[in-house]
Amino acid sequence: DQQTILVAGGAGYIGSHVVADLVENKYNVVVYDSLYKGHKQSIVGLKNVAFVKGDVRDGDLLDKTFKRFEPVAVMHFCADSLVGESVIDPLKYYDNNVGGAISLLQAMGRNGVDYIVFSSTAAIFGDPEVDIISEDTPKAPKNPYGETKLAIERMLHWASESPSSTLKYVALRYFNAAGAHPTRDIGEDHSPETHLIPNVMKAIQGSGGRLKVFGNDYQTPDGTCVRDYIHVMDLSQAHVKALAWMIHNDLSGQFNLGNGNGFSVMDVIGSAKTVTQREVPYDLAPRRAGDPPTLVANSVKAKSVLGWRPEHDSMDDIIASAWRWHQAHPAGYKD
Ligand code: NAD
Ligand code: UFG
């Protein structure tokens, strides 16, 4: 019998890639998404995928959905995730991120669903003193977005520790998700787009104006910020493995997910030039508030415990897949 997974936020960028992988791995999927940021097109045409349009803060609709589809587990991708916006409107972030997670956990409790995979973030670490971040690096978020994700991790911990609880959870702390699906016609389309790689693609295509490079006076080899870009297909594989690990062993855990290599903004621009054979029009701009100089993951735990290994750890590989999607869809899902 195929197991059913409820994927909240499954019509978003990362969620839609994971949905495709779950189907490949013989799960049935119910995507539950308000479409407030996601795209219905990203999940059409897949067998064994049902769709429910709704908000995770709507407990009644969640109850109906749990009763109708009887999922064994939940994956929770829903969030507001713009760091700058979170500083300006923190309550929006507490409402959607923390409020959404509370609502979902309560609905799971009412419906006897014990397993959840949660999308956490490197932003819970803030601006750490170490360059390579492991699971026990101190958590010190620097903005409300990271703070809400950490609050949810702590909530999951205490909810799973309660004597009457049978809840198990996996928190996956993504570093910088990037790239697109190699065979399905899905990719990254956020509005507004704040992420580096799609903005590089848009600058090349002339659709987003010139790229702004936010600061070149950081304490890094070339002065621009260093990040750990992880291919969305590698992230997706980690979800499938984490889900199976959690259910099979009836255990909870937290894992950092990156490819372990740092790339500066200038490295990304250089790779984009090589791969696309086009110029990247850019200007130097002031630092963006709240950007730490370097964030690179130590993913040893995910490798040893989950048996996961990132397969696309070259920047050229990541850029090539993003470029394919952006060429086919210069205006994103509107095209
Ligand atoms: P996304 O905006 O593309 O996807 C989020 C999806 O959730 C959207 O389809 C949106 O419509 C839906 N959603 C949001 N609030 C909802 C609500 N209240 N009810 C129902 N649906 C709702 O974002 P993404 O880039 O795919 O990120 C997915 C998750 O991963 C987020 O939780 C984000 O914080 C986390 N994350 C992303 C990155 C990254 O590099 N993109 C890095 C670290 C963590
Ligand atoms: N950058 C530019 N120009 C742009 C966009 C970004 O120079 O147009 C720079 C940023 O200043 C930063 C780097 O490129 O130095 C990466 O920026 P992104 O916005 O692509 O990614 P972030 O590292 O800021 O954040 C992402 C996710 C967060 C997550 C974090 C964890 O958006 O959700 O990774 O590392 F928390």
Short mmCIF file of C-alpha atoms and ligand atoms in Angstrom, two decimals:
data_model
loop_
_atom_site.label_atom_id
_atom_site.label_comp_id
_atom_site.label_asym_id
_atom_site.label_seq_id
_atom_site.Cartn_x
_atom_site.Cartn_y
_atom_site.Cartn_z
CA ASP A 1 0.00 0.00 0.00
CA GLN A 2 1.37 3.43 -0.92
CA GLN A 3 1.73 5.87 1.98
CA THR A 4 0.21 9.34 1.67
CA ILE A 5 2.17 12.45 2.62
CA LEU A 6 0.51 15.83 3.18
CA VAL A 7 2.82 18.51 1.76
CA ALA A 8 1.89 21.92 3.15
CA GLY A 9 3.39 24.59 0.89
CA GLY A 10 3.94 21.99 -1.85
CA ALA A 11 3.20 24.48 -4.64
CA GLY A 12 6.22 26.61 -3.71
CA TYR A 13 9.74 26.45 -5.09
CA ILE A 14 11.29 23.79 -2.86
CA GLY A 15 8.00 22.03 -2.06
CA SER A 16 7.16 21.39 -5.73
CA HIS A 17 10.54 19.73 -6.30
CA VAL A 18 10.03 17.52 -3.24
CA VAL A 19 6.51 16.60 -4.41
CA ALA A 20 7.94 15.35 -7.71
CA ASP A 21 10.54 13.29 -5.83
CA LEU A 22 7.96 11.82 -3.43
CA VAL A 23 5.94 10.63 -6.42
CA GLU A 24 9.11 9.11 -7.96
CA ASN A 25 9.58 7.29 -4.66
CA LYS A 26 6.07 5.81 -4.79
CA TYR A 27 4.29 8.01 -2.26
CA ASN A 28 0.84 9.48 -2.74
CA VAL A 29 0.83 13.21 -2.11
CA VAL A 30 -1.73 15.78 -1.01
CA VAL A 31 -0.50 19.29 -1.64
CA TYR A 32 -2.10 21.76 0.78
CA ASP A 33 -1.28 25.32 -0.24
CA SER A 34 -3.04 28.69 -0.20
CA LEU A 35 -1.23 29.63 -3.45
CA TYR A 36 -0.49 32.92 -1.79
CA LYS A 37 3.08 32.59 -3.03
CA GLY A 38 3.18 29.26 -4.88
CA HIS A 39 2.15 28.21 -8.36
CA LYS A 40 -0.52 25.62 -9.18
CA GLN A 41 1.32 24.85 -12.48
CA SER A 42 4.26 23.51 -10.50
CA ILE A 43 2.31 20.43 -9.41
CA VAL A 44 0.00 19.71 -12.34
CA GLY A 45 0.40 16.62 -14.50
CA LEU A 46 1.71 14.42 -11.70
CA LYS A 47 -0.02 11.12 -10.99
CA ASN A 48 -0.99 10.42 -7.38
CA VAL A 49 -0.98 14.09 -6.39
CA ALA A 50 -4.16 15.70 -5.04
CA PHE A 51 -4.48 19.42 -4.36
CA VAL A 52 -6.34 21.26 -1.61
CA LYS A 53 -6.33 25.05 -1.69
CA GLY A 54 -6.22 26.30 1.87
CA ASP A 55 -4.36 28.09 4.61
CA VAL A 56 -2.47 26.10 7.28
CA ARG A 57 -4.03 28.35 9.89
CA ASP A 58 -7.48 26.97 8.93
CA GLY A 59 -7.90 24.10 11.41
CA ASP A 60 -11.32 23.01 10.07
CA LEU A 61 -10.05 22.58 6.52
CA LEU A 62 -6.97 20.74 7.83
CA ASP A 63 -9.24 18.35 9.78
CA LYS A 64 -11.32 17.66 6.66
CA THR A 65 -8.15 17.12 4.62
CA PHE A 66 -6.60 14.75 7.18
CA LYS A 67 -9.84 12.74 7.39
CA ARG A 68 -10.24 12.53 3.62
CA PHE A 69 -6.66 11.55 2.69
CA GLU A 70 -5.35 9.88 5.89
CA PRO A 71 -1.69 10.92 5.51
CA VAL A 72 0.95 9.13 7.60
CA ALA A 73 3.17 12.21 7.71
CA VAL A 74 3.34 15.92 6.97
CA MET A 75 6.00 18.02 5.29
CA HIS A 76 5.74 21.69 6.20
CA PHE A 77 7.16 24.20 3.68
CA CYS A 78 4.71 27.09 4.29
CA ALA A 79 6.28 30.30 5.49
CA ASP A 80 6.93 33.92 4.86
CA SER A 81 10.66 33.98 4.22
CA LEU A 82 11.90 37.46 3.32
CA VAL A 83 14.45 38.56 5.89
CA GLY A 84 14.08 42.30 5.18
CA GLU A 85 10.27 42.17 5.32
CA SER A 86 10.45 40.28 8.61
CA VAL A 87 12.33 43.18 10.22
CA ILE A 88 9.66 45.62 9.04
CA ASP A 89 6.64 43.46 9.85
CA PRO A 90 7.65 40.89 12.51
CA LEU A 91 4.09 40.07 13.57
CA LYS A 92 3.27 38.88 10.03
CA TYR A 93 6.11 36.37 10.49
CA TYR A 94 4.98 35.21 13.93
CA ASP A 95 1.44 34.90 12.63
CA ASN A 96 2.14 32.88 9.47
CA ASN A 97 5.24 30.95 10.53
CA VAL A 98 4.68 30.25 14.23
CA GLY A 99 0.88 30.45 14.01
CA GLY A 100 0.84 28.18 10.95
CA ALA A 101 3.05 25.58 12.64
CA ILE A 102 0.90 25.58 15.82
CA SER A 103 -2.25 25.09 13.76
CA LEU A 104 -0.71 22.25 11.76
CA LEU A 105 0.66 20.46 14.85
CA GLN A 106 -2.68 20.75 16.62
CA ALA A 107 -4.49 19.32 13.59
CA MET A 108 -1.95 16.47 13.44
CA GLY A 109 -2.66 15.78 17.13
CA ARG A 110 -6.43 15.75 16.60
CA ASN A 111 -6.04 13.36 13.67
CA GLY A 112 -3.41 11.00 15.05
CA VAL A 113 -0.63 11.95 12.62
CA ASP A 114 2.76 11.47 14.31
CA TYR A 115 5.42 12.54 11.79
CA ILE A 116 6.50 15.92 10.43
CA VAL A 117 9.44 17.18 8.33
CA PHE A 118 9.93 20.90 8.87
CA SER A 119 11.72 23.47 6.62
CA SER A 120 14.15 25.26 8.89
CA THR A 121 16.98 27.53 7.81
CA ALA A 122 20.60 28.55 8.26
CA ALA A 123 19.14 31.87 9.44
CA ILE A 124 18.65 30.32 12.93
CA PHE A 125 22.44 30.56 13.38
CA GLY A 126 22.57 34.33 12.77
CA ASP A 127 26.14 35.47 12.26
CA PRO A 128 28.10 32.60 13.80
CA GLU A 129 31.72 32.81 14.90
CA VAL A 130 32.68 29.63 13.06
CA ASP A 131 32.90 29.45 9.27
CA ILE A 132 31.59 25.91 8.98
CA ILE A 133 28.27 25.48 10.79
CA SER A 134 27.38 22.19 12.46
CA GLU A 135 24.15 21.16 14.17
CA ASP A 136 25.35 22.30 17.58
CA THR A 137 26.77 25.67 16.55
CA PRO A 138 24.98 28.18 18.86
CA LYS A 139 21.66 29.44 17.52
CA ALA A 140 21.40 33.22 17.58
CA PRO A 141 19.04 34.49 14.88
CA LYS A 142 19.53 38.12 13.85
CA ASN A 143 16.07 38.80 12.45
CA PRO A 144 12.41 37.85 13.06
CA TYR A 145 12.40 35.38 10.15
CA GLY A 146 15.21 33.29 11.69
CA GLU A 147 13.70 33.78 15.14
CA THR A 148 10.33 32.33 14.07
CA LYS A 149 12.03 29.29 12.51
CA LEU A 150 14.00 28.68 15.70
CA ALA A 151 10.82 29.11 17.78
CA ILE A 152 9.17 26.41 15.66
CA GLU A 153 12.15 24.07 16.14
CA ARG A 154 11.91 24.57 19.93
CA MET A 155 8.15 24.04 19.78
CA LEU A 156 8.64 20.79 17.86
CA HIS A 157 11.18 19.69 20.47
CA TRP A 158 8.87 20.29 23.44
CA ALA A 159 5.81 18.93 21.66
CA SER A 160 7.70 15.70 20.93
CA GLU A 161 9.09 15.50 24.51
CA SER A 162 5.72 15.74 26.25
CA PRO A 163 4.99 12.50 28.14
CA SER A 164 1.66 12.04 26.37
CA SER A 165 3.11 12.73 22.91
CA THR A 166 3.92 10.32 20.09
CA LEU A 167 5.09 13.13 17.77
CA LYS A 168 8.38 12.74 15.91
CA TYR A 169 9.92 15.49 13.80
CA VAL A 170 12.84 16.25 11.54
CA ALA A 171 14.02 19.85 11.19
CA LEU A 172 16.04 20.39 8.00
CA ARG A 173 18.08 23.58 8.05
CA TYR A 174 18.54 24.53 4.42
CA PHE A 175 21.40 26.75 3.42
CA ASN A 176 20.89 28.46 0.02
CA ALA A 177 18.52 26.45 -2.16
CA ALA A 178 19.18 26.90 -5.87
CA GLY A 179 18.74 25.30 -9.28
CA ALA A 180 15.79 23.60 -10.93
CA HIS A 181 14.41 20.16 -11.80
CA PRO A 182 16.35 18.41 -14.58
CA THR A 183 13.34 16.89 -16.34
CA ARG A 184 10.13 18.44 -15.02
CA ASP A 185 9.29 21.97 -16.13
CA ILE A 186 9.57 23.54 -12.67
CA GLY A 187 11.97 26.07 -11.15
CA GLU A 188 12.40 29.10 -8.93
CA ASP A 189 9.85 31.92 -9.28
CA HIS A 190 9.47 34.09 -6.18
CA SER A 191 7.78 37.47 -6.18
CA PRO A 192 9.55 39.62 -5.21
CA GLU A 193 12.74 37.74 -6.11
CA THR A 194 15.51 38.49 -3.64
CA HIS A 195 17.76 35.44 -4.19
CA LEU A 196 21.10 35.83 -5.90
CA ILE A 197 21.01 33.14 -8.59
CA PRO A 198 17.60 33.99 -10.11
CA ASN A 199 18.58 37.66 -9.99
CA VAL A 200 21.78 36.85 -11.90
CA MET A 201 19.70 34.99 -14.52
CA LYS A 202 17.32 37.94 -14.83
CA ALA A 203 20.19 40.41 -15.20
CA ILE A 204 21.59 38.27 -18.04
CA GLN A 205 18.18 38.18 -19.70
CA GLY A 206 17.69 41.90 -19.21
CA SER A 207 14.39 41.39 -17.40
CA GLY A 208 15.42 42.47 -13.91
CA GLY A 209 17.69 45.43 -14.52
CA ARG A 210 21.36 45.22 -13.64
CA LEU A 211 22.37 42.96 -10.78
CA LYS A 212 23.31 44.71 -7.55
CA VAL A 213 26.26 43.18 -5.72
CA PHE A 214 25.56 43.95 -2.07
CA GLY A 215 28.94 44.86 -0.60
CA ASN A 216 32.52 43.95 -1.56
CA ASP A 217 34.26 44.90 1.67
CA TYR A 218 33.45 41.81 3.75
CA GLN A 219 36.16 39.74 5.45
CA THR A 220 36.08 37.11 2.71
CA PRO A 221 38.62 36.19 0.00
CA ASP A 222 37.17 38.56 -2.63
CA GLY A 223 35.20 40.83 -0.27
CA THR A 224 31.74 39.56 -1.32
CA CYS A 225 29.57 37.29 0.86
CA VAL A 226 30.15 33.56 0.81
CA ARG A 227 27.21 31.12 0.84
CA ASP A 228 26.62 27.40 0.59
CA TYR A 229 24.39 26.84 -2.45
CA ILE A 230 22.61 23.52 -2.42
CA HIS A 231 20.87 22.11 -5.47
CA VAL A 232 17.13 21.84 -4.94
CA MET A 233 17.26 18.19 -6.16
CA ASP A 234 19.79 17.36 -3.45
CA LEU A 235 17.57 19.07 -0.89
CA SER A 236 14.67 17.08 -2.19
CA GLN A 237 16.55 13.77 -1.83
CA ALA A 238 17.35 14.70 1.76
CA HIS A 239 13.61 15.12 2.46
CA VAL A 240 12.79 11.70 1.06
CA LYS A 241 15.57 10.10 3.11
CA ALA A 242 14.70 12.02 6.29
CA LEU A 243 11.05 10.99 5.99
CA ALA A 244 11.91 7.31 5.64
CA TRP A 245 14.49 7.51 8.48
CA MET A 246 12.03 9.19 10.86
CA ILE A 247 9.19 6.74 10.21
CA HIS A 248 11.37 3.63 10.13
CA ASN A 249 13.26 4.42 13.35
CA ASP A 250 10.47 6.41 15.04
CA LEU A 251 13.03 9.12 15.84
CA SER A 252 13.35 12.91 15.76
CA GLY A 253 16.39 14.86 14.53
CA GLN A 254 17.83 18.10 13.20
CA PHE A 255 20.10 18.25 10.16
CA ASN A 256 22.05 21.02 8.41
CA LEU A 257 21.77 20.73 4.64
CA GLY A 258 24.37 22.34 2.43
CA ASN A 259 26.92 21.03 0.00
CA GLY A 260 29.81 22.09 2.26
CA ASN A 261 31.42 24.42 -0.29
CA GLY A 262 31.32 28.18 -0.04
CA PHE A 263 30.88 30.38 -3.13
CA SER A 264 31.17 34.17 -3.12
CA VAL A 265 28.82 36.45 -5.04
CA MET A 266 31.65 36.99 -7.55
CA ASP A 267 32.13 33.19 -7.87
CA VAL A 268 28.45 32.88 -8.78
CA ILE A 269 28.74 35.66 -11.36
CA GLY A 270 31.88 34.04 -12.81
CA SER A 271 30.19 30.66 -13.08
CA ALA A 272 27.10 32.22 -14.68
CA LYS A 273 29.31 33.83 -17.34
CA THR A 274 31.02 30.52 -18.11
CA VAL A 275 27.86 28.44 -18.23
CA THR A 276 25.63 30.85 -20.14
CA GLN A 277 28.37 32.36 -22.33
CA ARG A 278 26.74 35.73 -21.64
CA GLU A 279 27.74 38.88 -19.75
CA VAL A 280 26.28 39.50 -16.29
CA PRO A 281 25.59 43.25 -16.09
CA TYR A 282 26.19 44.27 -12.46
CA ASP A 283 26.97 47.23 -10.22
CA LEU A 284 28.50 47.35 -6.79
CA ALA A 285 25.94 48.44 -4.20
CA PRO A 286 26.03 49.05 -0.44
CA ARG A 287 25.80 46.08 1.92
CA ARG A 288 22.31 44.64 2.43
CA ALA A 289 21.28 44.89 6.08
CA GLY A 290 21.67 41.69 8.06
CA ASP A 291 23.86 39.70 5.61
CA PRO A 292 26.49 37.63 7.48
CA PRO A 293 29.84 37.45 5.60
CA THR A 294 30.04 33.64 5.44
CA LEU A 295 27.53 30.80 5.93
CA VAL A 296 28.70 27.29 5.05
CA ALA A 297 27.21 24.05 6.34
CA ASN A 298 28.84 21.04 7.84
CA SER A 299 26.47 18.31 6.60
CA VAL A 300 28.38 15.38 8.13
CA LYS A 301 25.41 14.41 10.30
CA ALA A 302 22.98 14.20 7.37
CA LYS A 303 25.54 12.12 5.48
CA SER A 304 26.24 9.67 8.28
CA VAL A 305 22.73 9.35 9.76
CA LEU A 306 20.56 9.66 6.64
CA GLY A 307 23.03 8.25 4.13
CA TRP A 308 22.50 11.39 2.06
CA ARG A 309 25.10 12.87 -0.24
CA PRO A 310 24.75 16.01 -2.37
CA GLU A 311 25.30 15.03 -6.01
CA HIS A 312 25.36 18.49 -7.61
CA ASP A 313 28.02 20.30 -5.64
CA SER A 314 29.54 22.28 -8.51
CA MET A 315 28.29 25.82 -9.03
CA ASP A 316 28.32 25.26 -12.81
CA ASP A 317 25.89 22.37 -12.39
CA ILE A 318 23.53 24.45 -10.26
CA ILE A 319 23.70 27.44 -12.61
CA ALA A 320 23.16 25.26 -15.69
CA SER A 321 19.90 23.87 -14.30
CA ALA A 322 18.68 27.32 -13.19
CA TRP A 323 19.59 28.74 -16.62
CA ARG A 324 17.59 26.06 -18.44
CA TRP A 325 14.47 27.00 -16.46
CA HIS A 326 14.96 30.76 -16.83
CA GLN A 327 15.53 30.47 -20.57
CA ALA A 328 12.30 28.51 -20.97
CA HIS A 329 10.45 30.85 -18.57
CA PRO A 330 11.90 34.38 -18.65
CA ALA A 331 8.83 35.65 -16.77
CA GLY A 332 8.57 32.59 -14.51
CA TYR A 333 5.32 30.62 -14.39
CA LYS A 334 3.56 33.41 -16.32
CA ASP A 335 5.38 32.08 -19.45
P1 NAD B 1 7.97 29.50 -1.47
O1 NAD B 1 7.40 30.81 -1.07
O2 NAD B 1 8.27 29.25 -2.90
O3 NAD B 1 6.99 28.33 -0.95
C1 NAD B 1 6.18 28.44 0.18
C2 NAD B 1 4.80 27.91 -0.16
O4 NAD B 1 3.97 27.95 1.01
C3 NAD B 1 4.09 28.75 -1.21
O5 NAD B 1 3.54 27.89 -2.20
C4 NAD B 1 3.00 29.49 -0.44
O6 NAD B 1 1.84 29.73 -1.24
C5 NAD B 1 2.72 28.52 0.69
N1 NAD B 1 2.21 29.16 1.91
C6 NAD B 1 2.80 30.16 2.63
N2 NAD B 1 2.05 30.45 3.71
C7 NAD B 1 0.98 29.61 3.67
C8 NAD B 1 -0.14 29.40 4.53
N3 NAD B 1 -0.33 30.14 5.65
N4 NAD B 1 -1.04 28.43 4.21
C9 NAD B 1 -0.86 27.69 3.10
N5 NAD B 1 0.16 27.84 2.23
C10 NAD B 1 1.08 28.79 2.53
O7 NAD B 1 9.28 29.28 -0.58
P2 NAD B 1 10.52 28.28 -0.80
O8 NAD B 1 11.68 29.08 -1.27
O9 NAD B 1 10.09 27.08 -1.56
O10 NAD B 1 10.83 27.88 0.72
C11 NAD B 1 10.13 26.81 1.32
C12 NAD B 1 10.48 26.74 2.79
O11 NAD B 1 11.90 26.60 2.94
C13 NAD B 1 10.10 27.98 3.60
O12 NAD B 1 9.62 27.54 4.85
C14 NAD B 1 11.41 28.74 3.75
O13 NAD B 1 11.43 29.49 4.94
C15 NAD B 1 12.41 27.59 3.82
N6 NAD B 1 13.78 27.95 3.37
C16 NAD B 1 14.00 28.34 2.07
C17 NAD B 1 15.31 28.65 1.65
C18 NAD B 1 15.62 29.05 0.23
O14 NAD B 1 16.81 29.21 -0.10
N7 NAD B 1 14.63 29.21 -0.66
C19 NAD B 1 16.38 28.57 2.56
C20 NAD B 1 16.10 28.18 3.88
C21 NAD B 1 14.80 27.85 4.26
N1 UFG B 2 22.95 39.12 -3.23
C1 UFG B 2 23.39 40.13 -4.08
N2 UFG B 2 22.51 40.61 -5.00
C2 UFG B 2 21.22 40.16 -5.12
C3 UFG B 2 20.79 39.12 -4.25
C4 UFG B 2 21.68 38.65 -3.32
O1 UFG B 2 24.54 40.57 -3.99
O2 UFG B 2 20.46 40.66 -5.97
C5 UFG B 2 23.91 38.57 -2.26
C6 UFG B 2 23.42 38.73 -0.84
O3 UFG B 2 23.82 39.97 -0.32
C7 UFG B 2 24.08 37.54 -0.16
C8 UFG B 2 24.15 36.47 -1.26
O4 UFG B 2 24.00 37.18 -2.47
O5 UFG B 2 25.38 37.88 0.19
C9 UFG B 2 23.03 35.43 -1.14
O6 UFG B 2 21.78 36.12 -0.98
P1 UFG B 2 20.37 35.38 -1.10
O7 UFG B 2 19.33 36.43 -0.90
O8 UFG B 2 20.33 34.58 -2.35
O9 UFG B 2 20.39 34.35 0.10
P2 UFG B 2 20.58 34.58 1.66
O10 UFG B 2 21.89 33.96 2.01
O11 UFG B 2 20.37 35.97 2.07
O12 UFG B 2 19.32 33.79 2.27
C10 UFG B 2 18.92 32.47 1.88
C11 UFG B 2 17.41 32.26 2.11
C12 UFG B 2 17.07 32.32 3.57
C13 UFG B 2 17.95 31.42 4.34
C14 UFG B 2 19.40 31.67 4.03
C15 UFG B 2 20.24 30.68 4.74
O13 UFG B 2 16.68 33.24 1.43
O14 UFG B 2 15.75 31.87 3.76
O15 UFG B 2 19.61 31.56 2.64
O16 UFG B 2 21.55 30.77 4.34
F1 UFG B 2 17.76 31.62 5.66
#
